[in-house]
């Protein structure tokens, strides 16, 4: 791993929001980190990228409409995250999906 999670997370955010079917993107990062950033008036990413002993775990949270195939959208998001840089054999990608009651726009 040559790039840090701070380098990778913003690219992942952009990749996730570009996937067809993603209606919302939510923060997957710990509330403490988000609170600190709010107090320090800095903008952080939504993706949680954790590195431990050479392994990387990426978590993203998305919202899909009830009209969309959530499994297909989640699979496309996971592919987009891998293409954004989380593609090492030891990288794990987790996509949390929330169903939105609003119809597809």
PDB file of C-alpha atoms in Angstrom:
ATOM      1  CA  UNK A   1       0.000   0.000   0.000  1.00  0.00           C
ATOM      2  CA  UNK A   2       1.598   3.192  -1.115  1.00  0.00           C
ATOM      3  CA  UNK A   3      -1.271   5.598  -0.676  1.00  0.00           C
ATOM      4  CA  UNK A   4      -2.861   6.497   2.634  1.00  0.00           C
ATOM      5  CA  UNK A   5      -6.509   6.224   3.541  1.00  0.00           C
ATOM      6  CA  UNK A   6      -6.665  10.028   3.457  1.00  0.00           C
ATOM      7  CA  UNK A   7      -5.624   9.906  -0.208  1.00  0.00           C
ATOM      8  CA  UNK A   8      -7.980   7.095  -1.125  1.00  0.00           C
ATOM      9  CA  UNK A   9     -11.182   8.097   0.685  1.00  0.00           C
ATOM     10  CA  UNK A  10     -12.077  11.158  -1.420  1.00  0.00           C
ATOM     11  CA  UNK A  11     -11.636   9.145  -4.637  1.00  0.00           C
ATOM     12  CA  UNK A  12     -13.908   6.475  -3.228  1.00  0.00           C
ATOM     13  CA  UNK A  13     -16.546   9.091  -2.364  1.00  0.00           C
ATOM     14  CA  UNK A  14     -16.534  10.330  -5.967  1.00  0.00           C
ATOM     15  CA  UNK A  15     -16.668   6.804  -7.380  1.00  0.00           C
ATOM     16  CA  UNK A  16     -19.627   5.861  -5.178  1.00  0.00           C
ATOM     17  CA  UNK A  17     -21.701   8.899  -6.093  1.00  0.00           C
ATOM     18  CA  UNK A  18     -21.098   8.249  -9.812  1.00  0.00           C
ATOM     19  CA  UNK A  19     -22.754   4.798  -9.700  1.00  0.00           C
ATOM     20  CA  UNK A  20     -26.210   4.633 -11.263  1.00  0.00           C
ATOM     21  CA  UNK A  21     -28.815   3.828  -8.640  1.00  0.00           C
ATOM     22  CA  UNK A  22     -27.074   5.518  -5.722  1.00  0.00           C
ATOM     23  CA  UNK A  23     -29.591   8.087  -4.494  1.00  0.00           C
ATOM     24  CA  UNK A  24     -27.781   9.104  -1.296  1.00  0.00           C
ATOM     25  CA  UNK A  25     -24.359   8.571   0.203  1.00  0.00           C
ATOM     26  CA  UNK A  26     -23.904   8.584   3.973  1.00  0.00           C
ATOM     27  CA  UNK A  27     -20.923   8.703   6.258  1.00  0.00           C
ATOM     28  CA  UNK A  28     -19.549   5.329   7.280  1.00  0.00           C
ATOM     29  CA  UNK A  29     -16.928   6.913   9.510  1.00  0.00           C
ATOM     30  CA  UNK A  30     -17.008   6.922  13.307  1.00  0.00           C
ATOM     31  CA  UNK A  31     -19.024   9.695  14.880  1.00  0.00           C
ATOM     32  CA  UNK A  32     -15.997  10.861  16.897  1.00  0.00           C
ATOM     33  CA  UNK A  33     -14.008  11.555  13.719  1.00  0.00           C
ATOM     34  CA  UNK A  34     -16.921  13.439  12.178  1.00  0.00           C
ATOM     35  CA  UNK A  35     -17.437  15.497  15.337  1.00  0.00           C
ATOM     36  CA  UNK A  36     -13.760  16.426  15.445  1.00  0.00           C
ATOM     37  CA  UNK A  37     -13.834  17.523  11.802  1.00  0.00           C
ATOM     38  CA  UNK A  38     -16.931  19.606  12.426  1.00  0.00           C
ATOM     39  CA  UNK A  39     -15.279  21.354  15.385  1.00  0.00           C
ATOM     40  CA  UNK A  40     -12.058  21.895  13.418  1.00  0.00           C
ATOM     41  CA  UNK A  41     -14.102  23.101  10.435  1.00  0.00           C
ATOM     42  CA  UNK A  42     -12.508  20.682   8.005  1.00  0.00           C
ATOM     43  CA  UNK A  43     -14.338  18.534   5.530  1.00  0.00           C
ATOM     44  CA  UNK A  44     -13.792  14.796   5.733  1.00  0.00           C
ATOM     45  CA  UNK A  45     -14.825  11.994   3.440  1.00  0.00           C
ATOM     46  CA  UNK A  46     -17.856   9.747   3.760  1.00  0.00           C
ATOM     47  CA  UNK A  47     -16.027   6.467   3.133  1.00  0.00           C
ATOM     48  CA  UNK A  48     -14.405   4.717   6.077  1.00  0.00           C
ATOM     49  CA  UNK A  49     -10.972   3.426   5.076  1.00  0.00           C
ATOM     50  CA  UNK A  50      -9.180   1.506   7.818  1.00  0.00           C
ATOM     51  CA  UNK A  51      -5.677   0.083   7.479  1.00  0.00           C
ATOM     52  CA  UNK A  52      -4.299  -2.569   9.808  1.00  0.00           C
ATOM     53  CA  UNK A  53      -1.184  -4.717   9.300  1.00  0.00           C
ATOM     54  CA  UNK A  54      -1.123  -4.328   5.531  1.00  0.00           C
ATOM     55  CA  UNK A  55      -4.827  -4.959   5.070  1.00  0.00           C
ATOM     56  CA  UNK A  56      -7.357  -2.326   4.135  1.00  0.00           C
ATOM     57  CA  UNK A  57     -11.066  -2.363   4.953  1.00  0.00           C
ATOM     58  CA  UNK A  58     -13.338   0.063   3.125  1.00  0.00           C
ATOM     59  CA  UNK A  59     -16.934   0.705   4.177  1.00  0.00           C
ATOM     60  CA  UNK A  60     -19.405   2.893   2.313  1.00  0.00           C
ATOM     61  CA  UNK A  61     -23.068   3.595   3.056  1.00  0.00           C
ATOM     62  CA  UNK A  62     -25.554   4.243   0.271  1.00  0.00           C
ATOM     63  CA  UNK A  63     -29.269   4.766  -0.146  1.00  0.00           C
ATOM     64  CA  UNK A  64     -31.238   3.242  -3.026  1.00  0.00           C
ATOM     65  CA  UNK A  65     -34.872   3.705  -3.987  1.00  0.00           C
ATOM     66  CA  UNK A  66     -37.385   0.907  -3.600  1.00  0.00           C
ATOM     67  CA  UNK A  67     -37.577   0.732  -7.412  1.00  0.00           C
ATOM     68  CA  UNK A  68     -33.878  -0.120  -7.768  1.00  0.00           C
ATOM     69  CA  UNK A  69     -32.270  -3.543  -7.431  1.00  0.00           C
ATOM     70  CA  UNK A  70     -30.278  -2.947  -4.251  1.00  0.00           C
ATOM     71  CA  UNK A  71     -28.027  -5.987  -4.761  1.00  0.00           C
ATOM     72  CA  UNK A  72     -27.061  -4.865  -8.268  1.00  0.00           C
ATOM     73  CA  UNK A  73     -26.397  -1.301  -7.100  1.00  0.00           C
ATOM     74  CA  UNK A  74     -24.314  -2.537  -4.144  1.00  0.00           C
ATOM     75  CA  UNK A  75     -22.300  -4.786  -6.463  1.00  0.00           C
ATOM     76  CA  UNK A  76     -21.675  -1.870  -8.837  1.00  0.00           C
ATOM     77  CA  UNK A  77     -20.600   0.306  -5.900  1.00  0.00           C
ATOM     78  CA  UNK A  78     -18.163  -2.371  -4.686  1.00  0.00           C
ATOM     79  CA  UNK A  79     -16.680  -2.560  -8.197  1.00  0.00           C
ATOM     80  CA  UNK A  80     -16.364   1.232  -8.322  1.00  0.00           C
ATOM     81  CA  UNK A  81     -14.594   1.265  -4.937  1.00  0.00           C
ATOM     82  CA  UNK A  82     -12.126  -1.339  -6.168  1.00  0.00           C
ATOM     83  CA  UNK A  83     -11.493   0.625  -9.358  1.00  0.00           C
ATOM     84  CA  UNK A  84     -10.920   3.769  -7.271  1.00  0.00           C
ATOM     85  CA  UNK A  85      -7.952   2.079  -5.614  1.00  0.00           C
ATOM     86  CA  UNK A  86      -9.128  -0.529  -3.106  1.00  0.00           C
ATOM     87  CA  UNK A  87      -8.122  -3.374  -5.381  1.00  0.00           C
ATOM     88  CA  UNK A  88      -5.315  -5.138  -3.521  1.00  0.00           C
ATOM     89  CA  UNK A  89      -5.940  -8.840  -2.818  1.00  0.00           C
ATOM     90  CA  UNK A  90      -6.123  -8.138   0.931  1.00  0.00           C
ATOM     91  CA  UNK A  91      -8.585  -5.214   0.586  1.00  0.00           C
ATOM     92  CA  UNK A  92     -12.097  -5.780   1.893  1.00  0.00           C
ATOM     93  CA  UNK A  93     -15.011  -3.699   0.603  1.00  0.00           C
ATOM     94  CA  UNK A  94     -18.278  -3.464   2.546  1.00  0.00           C
ATOM     95  CA  UNK A  95     -21.339  -1.675   1.149  1.00  0.00           C
ATOM     96  CA  UNK A  96     -24.146  -0.863   3.562  1.00  0.00           C
ATOM     97  CA  UNK A  97     -27.451  -0.276   1.809  1.00  0.00           C
ATOM     98  CA  UNK A  98     -30.473   1.665   3.059  1.00  0.00           C
ATOM     99  CA  UNK A  99     -33.789   1.544   1.229  1.00  0.00           C
ATOM    100  CA  UNK A 100     -35.325   4.929   0.559  1.00  0.00           C
ATOM    101  CA  UNK A 101     -39.087   5.269   0.336  1.00  0.00           C
ATOM    102  CA  UNK A 102     -38.890   7.957  -2.314  1.00  0.00           C
ATOM    103  CA  UNK A 103     -39.452   6.721  -5.874  1.00  0.00           C
ATOM    104  CA  UNK A 104     -36.664   6.761  -8.428  1.00  0.00           C
ATOM    105  CA  UNK A 105     -36.093  10.257  -9.835  1.00  0.00           C
TER     106      UNK A 105
END
